[in-house]
mmCIF file with all atom_site columns, C-alpha atoms and ligand atoms in Angstrom:
data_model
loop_
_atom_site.group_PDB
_atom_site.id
_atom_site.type_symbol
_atom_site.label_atom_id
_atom_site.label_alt_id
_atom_site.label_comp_id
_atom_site.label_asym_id
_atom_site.label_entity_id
_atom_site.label_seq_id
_atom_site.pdbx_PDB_ins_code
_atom_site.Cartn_x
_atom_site.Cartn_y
_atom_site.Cartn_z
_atom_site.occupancy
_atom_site.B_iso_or_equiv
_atom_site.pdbx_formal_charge
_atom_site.auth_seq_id
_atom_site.auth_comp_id
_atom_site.auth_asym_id
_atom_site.auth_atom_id
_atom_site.pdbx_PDB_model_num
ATOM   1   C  CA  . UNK A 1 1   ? 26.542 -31.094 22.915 1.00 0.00 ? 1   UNK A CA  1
ATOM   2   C  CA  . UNK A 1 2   ? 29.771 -28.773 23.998 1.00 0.00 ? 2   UNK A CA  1
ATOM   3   C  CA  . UNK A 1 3   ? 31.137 -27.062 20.809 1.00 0.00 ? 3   UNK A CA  1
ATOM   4   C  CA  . UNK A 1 4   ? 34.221 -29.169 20.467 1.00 0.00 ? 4   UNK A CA  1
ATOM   5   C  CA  . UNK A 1 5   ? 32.446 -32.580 20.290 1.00 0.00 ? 5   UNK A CA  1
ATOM   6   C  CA  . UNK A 1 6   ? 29.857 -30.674 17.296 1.00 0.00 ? 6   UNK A CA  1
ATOM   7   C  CA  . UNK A 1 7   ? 32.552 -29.300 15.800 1.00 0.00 ? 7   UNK A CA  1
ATOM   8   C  CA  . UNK A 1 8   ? 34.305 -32.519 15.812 1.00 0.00 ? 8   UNK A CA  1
ATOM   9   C  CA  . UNK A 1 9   ? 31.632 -34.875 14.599 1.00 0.00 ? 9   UNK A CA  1
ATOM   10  C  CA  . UNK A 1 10  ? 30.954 -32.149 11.692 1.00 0.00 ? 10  UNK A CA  1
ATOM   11  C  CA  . UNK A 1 11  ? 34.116 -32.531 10.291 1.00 0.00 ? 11  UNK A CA  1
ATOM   12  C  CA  . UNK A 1 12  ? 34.142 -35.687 10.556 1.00 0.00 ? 12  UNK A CA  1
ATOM   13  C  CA  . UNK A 1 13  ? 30.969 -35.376 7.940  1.00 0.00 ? 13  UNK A CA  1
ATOM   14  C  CA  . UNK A 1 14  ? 32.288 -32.701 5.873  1.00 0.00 ? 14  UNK A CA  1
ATOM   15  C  CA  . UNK A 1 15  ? 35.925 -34.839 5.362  1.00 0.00 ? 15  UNK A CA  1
ATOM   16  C  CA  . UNK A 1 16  ? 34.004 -38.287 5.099  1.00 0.00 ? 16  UNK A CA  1
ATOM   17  C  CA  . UNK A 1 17  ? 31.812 -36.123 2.147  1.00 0.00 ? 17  UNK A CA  1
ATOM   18  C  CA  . UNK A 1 18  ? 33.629 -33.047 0.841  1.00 0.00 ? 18  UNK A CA  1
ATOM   19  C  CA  . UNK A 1 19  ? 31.091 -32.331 -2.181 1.00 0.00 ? 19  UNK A CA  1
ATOM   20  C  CA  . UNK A 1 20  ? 28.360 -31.740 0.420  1.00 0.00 ? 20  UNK A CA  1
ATOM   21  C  CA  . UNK A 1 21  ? 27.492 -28.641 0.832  1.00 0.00 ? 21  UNK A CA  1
ATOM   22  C  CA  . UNK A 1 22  ? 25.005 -29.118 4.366  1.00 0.00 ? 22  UNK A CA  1
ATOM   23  C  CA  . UNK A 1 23  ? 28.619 -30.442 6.007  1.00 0.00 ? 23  UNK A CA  1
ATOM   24  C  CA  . UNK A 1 24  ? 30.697 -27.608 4.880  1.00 0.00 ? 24  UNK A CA  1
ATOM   25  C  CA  . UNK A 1 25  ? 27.740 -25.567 6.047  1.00 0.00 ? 25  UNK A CA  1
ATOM   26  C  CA  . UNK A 1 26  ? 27.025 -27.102 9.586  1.00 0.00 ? 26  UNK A CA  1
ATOM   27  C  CA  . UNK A 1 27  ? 30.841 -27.429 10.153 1.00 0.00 ? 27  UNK A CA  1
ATOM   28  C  CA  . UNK A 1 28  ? 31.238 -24.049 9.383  1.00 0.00 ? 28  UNK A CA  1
ATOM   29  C  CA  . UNK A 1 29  ? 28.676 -22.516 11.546 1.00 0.00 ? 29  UNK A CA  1
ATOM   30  C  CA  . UNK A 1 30  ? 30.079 -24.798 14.572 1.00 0.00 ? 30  UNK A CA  1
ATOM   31  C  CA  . UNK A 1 31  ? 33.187 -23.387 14.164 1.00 0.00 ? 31  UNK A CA  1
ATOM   32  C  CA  . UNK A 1 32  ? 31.213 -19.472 13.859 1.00 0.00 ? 32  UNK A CA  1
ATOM   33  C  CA  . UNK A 1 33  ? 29.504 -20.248 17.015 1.00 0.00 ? 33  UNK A CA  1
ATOM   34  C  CA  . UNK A 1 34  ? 32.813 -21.529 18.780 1.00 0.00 ? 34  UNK A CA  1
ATOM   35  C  CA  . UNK A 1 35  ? 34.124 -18.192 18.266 1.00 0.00 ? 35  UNK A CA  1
ATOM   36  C  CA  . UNK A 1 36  ? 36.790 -19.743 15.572 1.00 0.00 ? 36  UNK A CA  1
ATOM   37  C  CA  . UNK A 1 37  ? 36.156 -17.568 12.962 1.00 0.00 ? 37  UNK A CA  1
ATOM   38  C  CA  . UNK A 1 38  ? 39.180 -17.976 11.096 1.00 0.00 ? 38  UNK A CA  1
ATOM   39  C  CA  . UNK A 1 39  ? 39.121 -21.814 10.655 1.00 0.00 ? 39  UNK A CA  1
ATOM   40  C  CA  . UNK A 1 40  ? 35.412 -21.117 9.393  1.00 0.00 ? 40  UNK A CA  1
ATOM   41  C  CA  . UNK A 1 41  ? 36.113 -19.095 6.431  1.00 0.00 ? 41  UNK A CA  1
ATOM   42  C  CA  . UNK A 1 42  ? 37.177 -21.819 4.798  1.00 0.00 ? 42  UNK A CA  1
ATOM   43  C  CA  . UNK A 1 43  ? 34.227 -24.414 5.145  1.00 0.00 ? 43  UNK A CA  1
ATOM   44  C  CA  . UNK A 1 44  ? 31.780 -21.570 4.301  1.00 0.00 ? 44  UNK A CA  1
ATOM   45  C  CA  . UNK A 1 45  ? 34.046 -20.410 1.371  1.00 0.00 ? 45  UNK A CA  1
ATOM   46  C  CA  . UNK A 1 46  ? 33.085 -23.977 -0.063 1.00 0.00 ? 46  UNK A CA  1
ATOM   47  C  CA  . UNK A 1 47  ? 29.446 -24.257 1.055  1.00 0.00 ? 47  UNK A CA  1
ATOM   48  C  CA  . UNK A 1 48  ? 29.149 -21.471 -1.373 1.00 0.00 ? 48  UNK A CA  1
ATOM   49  C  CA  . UNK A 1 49  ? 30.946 -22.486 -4.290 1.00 0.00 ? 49  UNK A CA  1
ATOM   50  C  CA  . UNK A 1 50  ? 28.816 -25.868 -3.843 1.00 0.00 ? 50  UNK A CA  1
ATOM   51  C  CA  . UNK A 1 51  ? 24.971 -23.964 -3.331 1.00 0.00 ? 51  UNK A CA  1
ATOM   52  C  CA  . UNK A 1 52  ? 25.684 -20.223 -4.425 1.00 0.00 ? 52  UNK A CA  1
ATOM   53  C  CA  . UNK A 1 53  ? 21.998 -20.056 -3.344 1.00 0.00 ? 53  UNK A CA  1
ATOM   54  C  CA  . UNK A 1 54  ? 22.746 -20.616 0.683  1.00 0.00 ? 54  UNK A CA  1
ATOM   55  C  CA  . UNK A 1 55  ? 22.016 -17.533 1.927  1.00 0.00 ? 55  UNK A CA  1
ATOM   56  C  CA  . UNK A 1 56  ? 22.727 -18.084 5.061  1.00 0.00 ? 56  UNK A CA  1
ATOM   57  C  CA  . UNK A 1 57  ? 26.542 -19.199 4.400  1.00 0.00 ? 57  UNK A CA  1
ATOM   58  C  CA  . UNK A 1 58  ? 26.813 -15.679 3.075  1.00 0.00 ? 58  UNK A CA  1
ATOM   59  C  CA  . UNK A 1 59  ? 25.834 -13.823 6.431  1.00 0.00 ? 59  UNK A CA  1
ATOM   60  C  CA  . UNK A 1 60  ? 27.877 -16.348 8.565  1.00 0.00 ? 60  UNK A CA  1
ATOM   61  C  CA  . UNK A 1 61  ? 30.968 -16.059 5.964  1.00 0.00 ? 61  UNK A CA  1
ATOM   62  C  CA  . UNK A 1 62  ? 30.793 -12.226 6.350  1.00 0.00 ? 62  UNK A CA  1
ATOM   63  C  CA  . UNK A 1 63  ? 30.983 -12.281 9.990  1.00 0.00 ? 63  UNK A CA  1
ATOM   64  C  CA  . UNK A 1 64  ? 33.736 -14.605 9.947  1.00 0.00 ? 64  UNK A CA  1
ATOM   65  C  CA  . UNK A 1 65  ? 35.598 -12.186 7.632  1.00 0.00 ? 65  UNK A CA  1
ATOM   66  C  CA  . UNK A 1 66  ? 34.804 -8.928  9.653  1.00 0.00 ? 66  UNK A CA  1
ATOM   67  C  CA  . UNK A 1 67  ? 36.028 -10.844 12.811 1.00 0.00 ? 67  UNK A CA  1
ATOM   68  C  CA  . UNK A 1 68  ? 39.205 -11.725 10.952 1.00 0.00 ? 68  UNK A CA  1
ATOM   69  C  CA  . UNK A 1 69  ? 39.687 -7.855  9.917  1.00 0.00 ? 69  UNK A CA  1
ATOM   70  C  CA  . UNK A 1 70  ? 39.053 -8.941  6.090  1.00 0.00 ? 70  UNK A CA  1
ATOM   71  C  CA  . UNK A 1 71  ? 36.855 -6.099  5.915  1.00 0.00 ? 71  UNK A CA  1
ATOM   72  C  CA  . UNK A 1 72  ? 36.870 -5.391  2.494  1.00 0.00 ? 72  UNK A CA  1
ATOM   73  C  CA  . UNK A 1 73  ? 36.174 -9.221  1.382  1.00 0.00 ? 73  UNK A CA  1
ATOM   74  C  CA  . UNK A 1 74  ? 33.421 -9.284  4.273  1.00 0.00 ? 74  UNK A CA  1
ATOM   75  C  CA  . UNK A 1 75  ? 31.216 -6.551  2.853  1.00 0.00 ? 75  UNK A CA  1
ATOM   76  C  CA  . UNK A 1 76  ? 31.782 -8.135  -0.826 1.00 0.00 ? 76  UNK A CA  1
ATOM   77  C  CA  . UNK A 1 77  ? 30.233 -11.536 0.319  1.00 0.00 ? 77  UNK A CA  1
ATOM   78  C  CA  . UNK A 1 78  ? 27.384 -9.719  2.611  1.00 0.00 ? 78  UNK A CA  1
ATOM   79  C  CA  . UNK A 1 79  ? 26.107 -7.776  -0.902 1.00 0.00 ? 79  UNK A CA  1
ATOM   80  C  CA  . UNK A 1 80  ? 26.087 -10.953 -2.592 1.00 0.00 ? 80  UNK A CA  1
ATOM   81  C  CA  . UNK A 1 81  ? 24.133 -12.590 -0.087 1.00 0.00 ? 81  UNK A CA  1
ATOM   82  C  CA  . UNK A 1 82  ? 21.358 -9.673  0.559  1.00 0.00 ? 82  UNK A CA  1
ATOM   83  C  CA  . UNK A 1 83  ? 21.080 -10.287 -3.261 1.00 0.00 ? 83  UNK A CA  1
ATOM   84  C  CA  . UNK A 1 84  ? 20.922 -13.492 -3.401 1.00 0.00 ? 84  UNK A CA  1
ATOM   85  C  CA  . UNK A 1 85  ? 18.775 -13.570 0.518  1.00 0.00 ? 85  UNK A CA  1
ATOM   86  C  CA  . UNK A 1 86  ? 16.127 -10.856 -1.172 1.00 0.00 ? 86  UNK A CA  1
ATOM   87  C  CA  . UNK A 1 87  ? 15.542 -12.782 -4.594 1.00 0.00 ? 87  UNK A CA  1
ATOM   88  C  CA  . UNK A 1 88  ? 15.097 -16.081 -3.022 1.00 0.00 ? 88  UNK A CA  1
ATOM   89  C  CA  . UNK A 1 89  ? 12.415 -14.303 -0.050 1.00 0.00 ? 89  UNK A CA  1
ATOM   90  C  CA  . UNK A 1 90  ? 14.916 -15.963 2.765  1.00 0.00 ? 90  UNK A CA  1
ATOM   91  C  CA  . UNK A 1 91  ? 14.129 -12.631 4.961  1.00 0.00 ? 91  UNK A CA  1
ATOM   92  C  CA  . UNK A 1 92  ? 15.609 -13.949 7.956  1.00 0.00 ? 92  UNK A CA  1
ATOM   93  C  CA  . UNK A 1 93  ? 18.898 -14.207 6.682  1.00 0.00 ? 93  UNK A CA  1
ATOM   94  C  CA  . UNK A 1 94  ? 19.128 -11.022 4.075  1.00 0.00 ? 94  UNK A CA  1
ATOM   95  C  CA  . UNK A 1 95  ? 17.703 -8.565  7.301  1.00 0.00 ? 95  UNK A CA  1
ATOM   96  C  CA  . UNK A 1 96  ? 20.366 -9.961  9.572  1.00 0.00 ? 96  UNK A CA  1
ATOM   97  C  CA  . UNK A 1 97  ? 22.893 -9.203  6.569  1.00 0.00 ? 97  UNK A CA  1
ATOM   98  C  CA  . UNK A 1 98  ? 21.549 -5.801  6.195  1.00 0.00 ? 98  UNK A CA  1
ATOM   99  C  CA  . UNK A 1 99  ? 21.397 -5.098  9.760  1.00 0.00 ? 99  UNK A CA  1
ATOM   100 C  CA  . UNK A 1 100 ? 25.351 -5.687  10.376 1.00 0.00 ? 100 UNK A CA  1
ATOM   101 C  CA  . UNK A 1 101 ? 25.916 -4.020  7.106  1.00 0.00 ? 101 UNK A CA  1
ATOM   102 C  CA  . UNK A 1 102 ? 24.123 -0.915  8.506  1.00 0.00 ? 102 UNK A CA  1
ATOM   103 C  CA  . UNK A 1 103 ? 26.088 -1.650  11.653 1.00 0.00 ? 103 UNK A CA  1
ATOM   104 C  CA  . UNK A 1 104 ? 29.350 -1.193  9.707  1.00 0.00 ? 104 UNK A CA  1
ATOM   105 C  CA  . UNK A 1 105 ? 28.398 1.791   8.198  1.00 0.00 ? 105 UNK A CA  1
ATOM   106 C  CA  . UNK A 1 106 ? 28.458 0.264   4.863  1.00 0.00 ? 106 UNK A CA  1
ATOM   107 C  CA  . UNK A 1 107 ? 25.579 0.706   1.900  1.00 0.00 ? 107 UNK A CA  1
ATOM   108 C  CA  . UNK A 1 108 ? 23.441 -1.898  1.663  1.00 0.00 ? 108 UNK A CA  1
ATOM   109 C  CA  . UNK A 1 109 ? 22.146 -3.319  -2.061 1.00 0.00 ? 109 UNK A CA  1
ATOM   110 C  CA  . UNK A 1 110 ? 18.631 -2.271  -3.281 1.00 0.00 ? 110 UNK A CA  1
ATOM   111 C  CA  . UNK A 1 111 ? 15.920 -4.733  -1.665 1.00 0.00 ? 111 UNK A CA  1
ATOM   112 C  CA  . UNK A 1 112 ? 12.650 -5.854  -3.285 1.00 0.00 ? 112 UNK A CA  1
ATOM   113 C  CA  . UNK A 1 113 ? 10.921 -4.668  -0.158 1.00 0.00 ? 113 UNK A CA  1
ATOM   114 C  CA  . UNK A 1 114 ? 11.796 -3.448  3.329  1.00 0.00 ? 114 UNK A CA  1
ATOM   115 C  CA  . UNK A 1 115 ? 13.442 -5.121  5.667  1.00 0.00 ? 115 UNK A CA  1
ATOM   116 C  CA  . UNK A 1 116 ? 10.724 -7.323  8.242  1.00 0.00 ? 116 UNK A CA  1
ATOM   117 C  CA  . UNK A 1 117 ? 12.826 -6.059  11.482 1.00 0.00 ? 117 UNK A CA  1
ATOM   118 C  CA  . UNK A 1 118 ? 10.409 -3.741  12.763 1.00 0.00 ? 118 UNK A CA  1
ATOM   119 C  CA  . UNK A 1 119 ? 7.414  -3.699  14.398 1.00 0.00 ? 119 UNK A CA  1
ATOM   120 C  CA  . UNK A 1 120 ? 4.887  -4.334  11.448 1.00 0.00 ? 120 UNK A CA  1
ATOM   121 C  CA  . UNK A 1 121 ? 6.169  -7.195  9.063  1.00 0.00 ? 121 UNK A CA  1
ATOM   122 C  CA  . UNK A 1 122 ? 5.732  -6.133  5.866  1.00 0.00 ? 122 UNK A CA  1
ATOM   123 C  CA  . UNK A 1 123 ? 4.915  -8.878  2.704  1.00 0.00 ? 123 UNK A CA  1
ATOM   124 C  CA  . UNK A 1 124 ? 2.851  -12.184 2.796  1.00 0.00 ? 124 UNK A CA  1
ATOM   125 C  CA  . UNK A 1 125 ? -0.011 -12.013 4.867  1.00 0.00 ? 125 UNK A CA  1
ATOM   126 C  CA  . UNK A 1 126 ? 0.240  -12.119 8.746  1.00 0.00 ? 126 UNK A CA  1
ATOM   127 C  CA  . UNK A 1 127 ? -1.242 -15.800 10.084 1.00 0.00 ? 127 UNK A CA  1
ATOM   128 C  CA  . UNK A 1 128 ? -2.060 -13.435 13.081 1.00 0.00 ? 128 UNK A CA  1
ATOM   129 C  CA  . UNK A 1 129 ? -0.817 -16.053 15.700 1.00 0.00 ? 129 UNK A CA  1
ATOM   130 C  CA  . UNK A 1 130 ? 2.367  -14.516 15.784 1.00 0.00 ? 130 UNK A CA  1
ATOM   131 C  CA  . UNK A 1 131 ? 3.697  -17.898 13.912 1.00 0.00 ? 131 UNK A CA  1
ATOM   132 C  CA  . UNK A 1 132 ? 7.485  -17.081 12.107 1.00 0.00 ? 132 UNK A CA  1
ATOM   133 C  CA  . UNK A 1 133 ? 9.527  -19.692 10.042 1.00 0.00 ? 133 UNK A CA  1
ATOM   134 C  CA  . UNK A 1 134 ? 12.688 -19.712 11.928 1.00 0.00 ? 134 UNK A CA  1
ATOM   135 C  CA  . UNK A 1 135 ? 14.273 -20.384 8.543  1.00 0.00 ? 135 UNK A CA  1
ATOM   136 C  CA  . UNK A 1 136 ? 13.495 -18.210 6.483  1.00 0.00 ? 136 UNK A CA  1
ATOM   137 C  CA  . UNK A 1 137 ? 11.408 -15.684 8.743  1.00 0.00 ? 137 UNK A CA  1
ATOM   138 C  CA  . UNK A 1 138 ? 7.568  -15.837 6.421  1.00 0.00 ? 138 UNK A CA  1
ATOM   139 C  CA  . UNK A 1 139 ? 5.003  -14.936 8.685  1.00 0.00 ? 139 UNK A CA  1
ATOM   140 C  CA  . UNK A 1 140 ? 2.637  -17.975 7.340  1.00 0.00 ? 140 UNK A CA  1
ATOM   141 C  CA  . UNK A 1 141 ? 2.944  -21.144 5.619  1.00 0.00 ? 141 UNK A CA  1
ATOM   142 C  CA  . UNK A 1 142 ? 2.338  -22.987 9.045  1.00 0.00 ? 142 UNK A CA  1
ATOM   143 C  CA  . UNK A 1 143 ? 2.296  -26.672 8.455  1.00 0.00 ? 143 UNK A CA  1
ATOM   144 C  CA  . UNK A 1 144 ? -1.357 -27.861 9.332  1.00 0.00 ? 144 UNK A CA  1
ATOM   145 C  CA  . UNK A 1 145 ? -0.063 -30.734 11.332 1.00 0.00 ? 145 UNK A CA  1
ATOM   146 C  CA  . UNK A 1 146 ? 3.415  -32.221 12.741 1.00 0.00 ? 146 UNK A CA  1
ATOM   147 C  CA  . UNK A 1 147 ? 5.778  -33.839 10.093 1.00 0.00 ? 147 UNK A CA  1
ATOM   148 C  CA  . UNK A 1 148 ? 6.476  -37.017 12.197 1.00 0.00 ? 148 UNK A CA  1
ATOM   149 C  CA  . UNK A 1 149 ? 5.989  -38.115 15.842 1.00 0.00 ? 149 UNK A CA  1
ATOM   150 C  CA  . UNK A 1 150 ? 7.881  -36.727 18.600 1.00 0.00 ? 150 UNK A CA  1
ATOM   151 C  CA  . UNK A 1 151 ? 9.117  -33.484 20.483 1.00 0.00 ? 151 UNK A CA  1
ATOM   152 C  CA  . UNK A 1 152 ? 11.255 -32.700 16.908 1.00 0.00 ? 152 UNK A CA  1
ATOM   153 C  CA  . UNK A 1 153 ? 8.152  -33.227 14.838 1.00 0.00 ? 153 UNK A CA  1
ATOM   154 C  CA  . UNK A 1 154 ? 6.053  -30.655 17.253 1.00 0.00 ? 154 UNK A CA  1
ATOM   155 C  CA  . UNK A 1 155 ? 8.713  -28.053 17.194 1.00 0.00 ? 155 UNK A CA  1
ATOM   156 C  CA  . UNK A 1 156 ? 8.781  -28.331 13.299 1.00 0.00 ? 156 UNK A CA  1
ATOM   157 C  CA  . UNK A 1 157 ? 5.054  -27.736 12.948 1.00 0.00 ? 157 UNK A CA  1
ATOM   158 C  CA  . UNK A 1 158 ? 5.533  -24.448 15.474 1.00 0.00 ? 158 UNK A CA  1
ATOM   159 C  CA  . UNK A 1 159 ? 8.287  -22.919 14.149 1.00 0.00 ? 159 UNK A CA  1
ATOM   160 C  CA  . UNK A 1 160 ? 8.948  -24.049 10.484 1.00 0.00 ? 160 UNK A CA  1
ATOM   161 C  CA  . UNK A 1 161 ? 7.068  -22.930 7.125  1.00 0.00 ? 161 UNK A CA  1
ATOM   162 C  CA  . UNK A 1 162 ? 5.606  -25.165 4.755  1.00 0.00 ? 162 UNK A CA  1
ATOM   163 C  CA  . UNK A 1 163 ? 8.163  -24.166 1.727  1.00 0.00 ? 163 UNK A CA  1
ATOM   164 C  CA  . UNK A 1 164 ? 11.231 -24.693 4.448  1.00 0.00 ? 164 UNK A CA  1
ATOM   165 C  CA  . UNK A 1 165 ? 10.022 -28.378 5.056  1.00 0.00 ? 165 UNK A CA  1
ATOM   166 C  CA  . UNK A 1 166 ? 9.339  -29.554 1.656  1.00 0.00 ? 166 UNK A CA  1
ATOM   167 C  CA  . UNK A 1 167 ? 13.106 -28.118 0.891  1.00 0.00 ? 167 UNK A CA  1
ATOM   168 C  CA  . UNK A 1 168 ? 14.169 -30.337 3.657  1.00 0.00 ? 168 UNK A CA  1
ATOM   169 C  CA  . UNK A 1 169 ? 12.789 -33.348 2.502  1.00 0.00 ? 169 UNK A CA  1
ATOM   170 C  CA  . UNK A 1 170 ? 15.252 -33.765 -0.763 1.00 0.00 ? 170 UNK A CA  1
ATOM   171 C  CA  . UNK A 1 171 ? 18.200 -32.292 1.099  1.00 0.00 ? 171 UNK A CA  1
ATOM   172 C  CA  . UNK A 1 172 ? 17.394 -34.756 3.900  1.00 0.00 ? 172 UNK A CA  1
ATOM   173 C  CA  . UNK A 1 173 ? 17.413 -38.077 1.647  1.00 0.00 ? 173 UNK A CA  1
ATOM   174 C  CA  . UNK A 1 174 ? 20.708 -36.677 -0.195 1.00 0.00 ? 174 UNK A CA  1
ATOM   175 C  CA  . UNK A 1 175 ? 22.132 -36.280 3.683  1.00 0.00 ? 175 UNK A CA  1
ATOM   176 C  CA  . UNK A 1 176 ? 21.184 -40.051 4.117  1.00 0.00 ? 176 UNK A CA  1
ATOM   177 C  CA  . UNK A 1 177 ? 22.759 -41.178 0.709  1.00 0.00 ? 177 UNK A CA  1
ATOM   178 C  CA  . UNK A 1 178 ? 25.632 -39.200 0.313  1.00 0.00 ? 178 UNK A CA  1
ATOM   179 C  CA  . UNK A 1 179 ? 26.918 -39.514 4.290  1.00 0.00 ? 179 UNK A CA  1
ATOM   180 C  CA  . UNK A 1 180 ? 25.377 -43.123 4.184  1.00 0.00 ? 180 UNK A CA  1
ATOM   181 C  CA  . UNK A 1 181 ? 23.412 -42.968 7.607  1.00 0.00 ? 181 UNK A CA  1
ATOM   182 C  CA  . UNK A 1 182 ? 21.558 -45.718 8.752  1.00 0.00 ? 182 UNK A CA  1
ATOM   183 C  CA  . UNK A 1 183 ? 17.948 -44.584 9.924  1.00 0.00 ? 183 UNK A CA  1
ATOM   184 C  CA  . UNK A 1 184 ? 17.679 -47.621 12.324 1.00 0.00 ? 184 UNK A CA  1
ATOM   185 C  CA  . UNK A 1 185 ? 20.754 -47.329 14.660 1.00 0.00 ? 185 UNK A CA  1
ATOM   186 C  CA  . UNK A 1 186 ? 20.870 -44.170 16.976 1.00 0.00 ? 186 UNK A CA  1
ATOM   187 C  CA  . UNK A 1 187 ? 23.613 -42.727 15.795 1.00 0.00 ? 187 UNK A CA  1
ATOM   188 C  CA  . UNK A 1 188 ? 22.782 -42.405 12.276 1.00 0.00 ? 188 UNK A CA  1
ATOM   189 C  CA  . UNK A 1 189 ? 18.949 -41.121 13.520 1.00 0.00 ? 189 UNK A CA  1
ATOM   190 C  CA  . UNK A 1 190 ? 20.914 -38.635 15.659 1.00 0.00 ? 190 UNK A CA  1
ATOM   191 C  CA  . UNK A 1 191 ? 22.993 -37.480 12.604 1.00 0.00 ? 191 UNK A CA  1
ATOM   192 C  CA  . UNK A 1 192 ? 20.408 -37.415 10.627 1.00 0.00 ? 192 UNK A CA  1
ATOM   193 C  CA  . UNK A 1 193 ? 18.266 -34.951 13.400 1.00 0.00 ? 193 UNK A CA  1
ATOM   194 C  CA  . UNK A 1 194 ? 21.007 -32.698 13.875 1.00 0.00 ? 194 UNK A CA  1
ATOM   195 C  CA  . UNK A 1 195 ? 21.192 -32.175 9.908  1.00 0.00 ? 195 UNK A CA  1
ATOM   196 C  CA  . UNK A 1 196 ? 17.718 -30.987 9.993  1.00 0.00 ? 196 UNK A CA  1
ATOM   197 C  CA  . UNK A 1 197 ? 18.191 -29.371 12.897 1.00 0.00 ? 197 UNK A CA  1
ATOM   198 C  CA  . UNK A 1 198 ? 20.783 -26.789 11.589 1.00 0.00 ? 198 UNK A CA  1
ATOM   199 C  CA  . UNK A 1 199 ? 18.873 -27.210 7.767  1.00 0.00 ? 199 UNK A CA  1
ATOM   200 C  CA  . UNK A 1 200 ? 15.809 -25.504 9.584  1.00 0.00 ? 200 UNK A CA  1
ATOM   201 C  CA  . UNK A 1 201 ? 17.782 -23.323 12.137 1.00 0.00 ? 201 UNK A CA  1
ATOM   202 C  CA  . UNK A 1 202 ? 15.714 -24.551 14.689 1.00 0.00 ? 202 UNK A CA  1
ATOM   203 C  CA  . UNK A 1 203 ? 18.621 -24.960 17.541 1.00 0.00 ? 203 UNK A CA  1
ATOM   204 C  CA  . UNK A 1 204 ? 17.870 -20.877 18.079 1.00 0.00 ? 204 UNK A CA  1
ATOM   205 C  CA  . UNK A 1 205 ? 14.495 -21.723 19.162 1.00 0.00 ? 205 UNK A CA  1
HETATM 206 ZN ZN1 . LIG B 2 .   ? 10.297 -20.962 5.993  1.00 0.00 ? 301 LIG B ZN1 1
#
């Protein structure tokens, strides 16, 4: 899908459902990934005050403020989130933080253990076939078996930890209530994939 049509369809979702935080979210990283940082400060601004635990929100929010020379406000929310990344073990998320913070010259908060960016990951035991939730970057967890049947199911079980999935599941049947998609048409399946699509960050692998 070109950027304007996602970018379109999530605010469509986020308007049609302002309380939830997954729209905010996903229209806010369309709008990162357009390159339109300053119409995505505000969407991520409210994913936050709705889930103060979405780490990744933080990182994306930060970027969006560096890029719109709110420097000072940028590095505030990028602490906060390698706080908030490192106590909830979303590594992915708080090394990228810490890794543009570095970049910026800025000090980074005290971590509960180093970042996994180099060479050896560090913490949680290595499944030793290279496996890596592309969520929240654990080394194991690997779901013993595809979700569901289908191409979406497969890439799940390769590159998404058991934790991430069962913190799908709830979001998932909130995304159905709240935005009221119907599971049986297409276009409410399709909705519904692309929600746990960006959920799992699986549209970077
Ligand atoms: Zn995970």
């Amino acid at each position: 899908m070109v950027d304007e049509q996602r970018i379109q369809q999530f605010r469509q979702m986020a308007e049609a459902d302002p309380e939830n935080e997954l729209g905010q979210f996903s229209l806010g990283k369309a709008l990162v990934d357009a390159g339109q940082f300053d119409e995505s400060v505000t969407p991520l601004t409210r994913a936050i005050d709705l889930n103060s635990r979405m780490s990744k929100a933080y990182q994306l929010l930060g970027e969006a403020l560096r890029k719109t020379s709110q420097n000072e406000k940028a590095v505030e929310v990028m602490k906060k989130g390698i706080t908030i990344a490192d106590e909830l073990g979303d590594r992915m998320p708080r090394d990228a933080m810490v890794a543009l913070m570095k970049e910026w010259g800025e000090d980074v908060p005290e971590l509960s253990d180093k970042p996994t960016m180099s060479a050896s990951p560090t913490g949680g035991a290595p499944s030793g076939d290279g496996f890596q939730c592309a969520r929240c970057g654990r080394p194991n967890g690997r779901l013993a078996k595809p979700p569901f049947k289908g191409e979406l199911g497969g890439k799940i079980a390769e590159h998404v930890c058991d934790g991430c999935w069962r913190e799908w599941i709830p979001t998932g049947t909130k995304v159905i209530n709240e935005l009221g998609l119907v599971l049986s048409s297409q276009a409410g399946q399709d909705a519904y994939d692309q929600y746990m699509v960006e959920f799992l960050q699986l549209d970077r692998v």
